[in-house]
Amino acid sequence: MALLITDECINCDVCEPECPNEAISQGEEIYEINPNLCTECVGHYDTPQCVEVCPVNCIVTHPNVTESHEQLLAKYHALITDAGRAPQE
């Protein structure tokens, strides 16, 4: 599953620098998460870092993007490989 930032976002700017996949960016009105880059921090951390730092709890599981832990891990490995970095084990 990818994550989604709801319209309760207050544009506090704390989530974007926490994302190890650079999946978060400023949208027209609020921050947005690119589901093609979001691995819910699988491969990097035990918990999604954006969720950990969000002061208004506006980051939720994306209802239209369901992925298993194994799929998120495969996406992580693909992103790391595409970026030319060695995967962490």
PDB file of C-alpha atoms in Angstrom:
ATOM      1  CA  MET A   1       0.000   0.000   0.000  1.00  0.00           C
ATOM      2  CA  ALA A   2       1.141   3.490  -0.685  1.00  0.00           C
ATOM      3  CA  LEU A   3       0.263   6.328   1.598  1.00  0.00           C
ATOM      4  CA  LEU A   4      -1.951   9.336   0.937  1.00  0.00           C
ATOM      5  CA  ILE A   5      -1.973  12.819   2.440  1.00  0.00           C
ATOM      6  CA  THR A   6      -5.521  13.987   3.143  1.00  0.00           C
ATOM      7  CA  ASP A   7      -6.860  17.506   2.778  1.00  0.00           C
ATOM      8  CA  GLU A   8      -6.318  17.981   6.508  1.00  0.00           C
ATOM      9  CA  CYS A   9      -2.658  18.704   5.649  1.00  0.00           C
ATOM     10  CA  ILE A  10      -1.480  22.035   7.080  1.00  0.00           C
ATOM     11  CA  ASN A  11       1.604  22.310   4.818  1.00  0.00           C
ATOM     12  CA  CYS A  12       3.952  22.251   7.777  1.00  0.00           C
ATOM     13  CA  ASP A  13       6.831  20.946   5.602  1.00  0.00           C
ATOM     14  CA  VAL A  14       7.999  18.229   8.028  1.00  0.00           C
ATOM     15  CA  CYS A  15       7.085  15.145   5.973  1.00  0.00           C
ATOM     16  CA  GLU A  16       8.890  15.891   2.711  1.00  0.00           C
ATOM     17  CA  PRO A  17      12.483  15.748   4.015  1.00  0.00           C
ATOM     18  CA  GLU A  18      11.736  12.563   5.979  1.00  0.00           C
ATOM     19  CA  CYS A  19      10.851  10.489   2.895  1.00  0.00           C
ATOM     20  CA  PRO A  20      13.826   8.321   1.884  1.00  0.00           C
ATOM     21  CA  ASN A  21      12.312   7.695  -1.578  1.00  0.00           C
ATOM     22  CA  GLU A  22      11.550  11.361  -2.334  1.00  0.00           C
ATOM     23  CA  ALA A  23       7.924  10.362  -2.883  1.00  0.00           C
ATOM     24  CA  ILE A  24       6.518  13.477  -1.185  1.00  0.00           C
ATOM     25  CA  SER A  25       6.273  16.807  -2.960  1.00  0.00           C
ATOM     26  CA  GLN A  26       4.328  20.037  -2.696  1.00  0.00           C
ATOM     27  CA  GLY A  27       1.110  19.827  -4.687  1.00  0.00           C
ATOM     28  CA  GLU A  28      -1.129  22.698  -5.762  1.00  0.00           C
ATOM     29  CA  GLU A  29      -2.736  22.987  -2.337  1.00  0.00           C
ATOM     30  CA  ILE A  30      -1.202  20.358  -0.050  1.00  0.00           C
ATOM     31  CA  TYR A  31       1.670  17.917  -0.052  1.00  0.00           C
ATOM     32  CA  GLU A  32       1.213  14.820  -2.198  1.00  0.00           C
ATOM     33  CA  ILE A  33       2.694  11.328  -2.192  1.00  0.00           C
ATOM     34  CA  ASN A  34       3.645   9.643  -5.465  1.00  0.00           C
ATOM     35  CA  PRO A  35       2.370   6.060  -5.058  1.00  0.00           C
ATOM     36  CA  ASN A  36       4.959   4.835  -7.578  1.00  0.00           C
ATOM     37  CA  LEU A  37       7.736   5.921  -5.210  1.00  0.00           C
ATOM     38  CA  CYS A  38       6.114   5.256  -1.828  1.00  0.00           C
ATOM     39  CA  THR A  39       7.185   2.036  -0.125  1.00  0.00           C
ATOM     40  CA  GLU A  40       5.848   3.059   3.298  1.00  0.00           C
ATOM     41  CA  CYS A  41       9.565   3.183   4.182  1.00  0.00           C
ATOM     42  CA  VAL A  42       9.865  -0.611   3.720  1.00  0.00           C
ATOM     43  CA  GLY A  43      13.555  -1.285   3.175  1.00  0.00           C
ATOM     44  CA  HIS A  44      14.564   1.873   4.993  1.00  0.00           C
ATOM     45  CA  TYR A  45      12.720   1.985   8.339  1.00  0.00           C
ATOM     46  CA  ASP A  46      10.316  -0.098  10.403  1.00  0.00           C
ATOM     47  CA  THR A  47       7.566   2.534  10.194  1.00  0.00           C
ATOM     48  CA  PRO A  48       6.643   5.225   7.665  1.00  0.00           C
ATOM     49  CA  GLN A  49       8.647   8.267   8.686  1.00  0.00           C
ATOM     50  CA  CYS A  50       6.152  10.779   7.305  1.00  0.00           C
ATOM     51  CA  VAL A  51       3.450   9.306   9.530  1.00  0.00           C
ATOM     52  CA  GLU A  52       5.791   9.491  12.527  1.00  0.00           C
ATOM     53  CA  VAL A  53       6.428  13.237  12.117  1.00  0.00           C
ATOM     54  CA  CYS A  54       3.012  14.452  10.915  1.00  0.00           C
ATOM     55  CA  PRO A  55       1.551  16.724  13.616  1.00  0.00           C
ATOM     56  CA  VAL A  56      -2.044  16.432  12.375  1.00  0.00           C
ATOM     57  CA  ASN A  57      -2.164  12.719  11.481  1.00  0.00           C
ATOM     58  CA  CYS A  58      -3.283  13.378   7.911  1.00  0.00           C
ATOM     59  CA  ILE A  59      -1.270  10.592   6.262  1.00  0.00           C
ATOM     60  CA  VAL A  60      -3.292   7.441   5.711  1.00  0.00           C
ATOM     61  CA  THR A  61      -3.167   4.250   3.668  1.00  0.00           C
ATOM     62  CA  HIS A  62      -4.079   4.998   0.064  1.00  0.00           C
ATOM     63  CA  PRO A  63      -7.433   3.289  -0.530  1.00  0.00           C
ATOM     64  CA  ASN A  64      -6.766   2.685  -4.239  1.00  0.00           C
ATOM     65  CA  VAL A  65      -3.201   1.367  -4.017  1.00  0.00           C
ATOM     66  CA  THR A  66      -2.931  -1.946  -2.208  1.00  0.00           C
ATOM     67  CA  GLU A  67       0.439  -3.663  -2.039  1.00  0.00           C
ATOM     68  CA  SER A  68       1.733  -6.428   0.193  1.00  0.00           C
ATOM     69  CA  HIS A  69       4.892  -6.096   2.252  1.00  0.00           C
ATOM     70  CA  GLU A  70       6.643  -8.239  -0.363  1.00  0.00           C
ATOM     71  CA  GLN A  71       5.494  -5.932  -3.173  1.00  0.00           C
ATOM     72  CA  LEU A  72       6.677  -2.868  -1.234  1.00  0.00           C
ATOM     73  CA  LEU A  73      10.044  -4.537  -0.670  1.00  0.00           C
ATOM     74  CA  ALA A  74      10.321  -5.363  -4.382  1.00  0.00           C
ATOM     75  CA  LYS A  75       9.486  -1.725  -5.216  1.00  0.00           C
ATOM     76  CA  TYR A  76      12.172  -0.594  -2.749  1.00  0.00           C
ATOM     77  CA  HIS A  77      14.772  -2.831  -4.442  1.00  0.00           C
ATOM     78  CA  ALA A  78      13.748  -1.546  -7.887  1.00  0.00           C
ATOM     79  CA  LEU A  79      13.985   2.079  -6.743  1.00  0.00           C
ATOM     80  CA  ILE A  80      17.411   1.525  -5.198  1.00  0.00           C
ATOM     81  CA  THR A  81      18.656  -0.274  -8.298  1.00  0.00           C
ATOM     82  CA  ASP A  82      17.327   2.478 -10.581  1.00  0.00           C
ATOM     83  CA  ALA A  83      19.050   5.076  -8.413  1.00  0.00           C
ATOM     84  CA  GLY A  84      22.333   3.177  -8.718  1.00  0.00           C
ATOM     85  CA  ARG A  85      22.583   2.471  -5.012  1.00  0.00           C
ATOM     86  CA  ALA A  86      23.184  -0.889  -3.362  1.00  0.00           C
ATOM     87  CA  PRO A  87      20.188  -2.208  -1.397  1.00  0.00           C
ATOM     88  CA  GLN A  88      20.373  -2.333   2.389  1.00  0.00           C
ATOM     89  CA  GLU A  89      19.909  -5.737   3.950  1.00  0.00           C
TER      90      GLU A  89
END
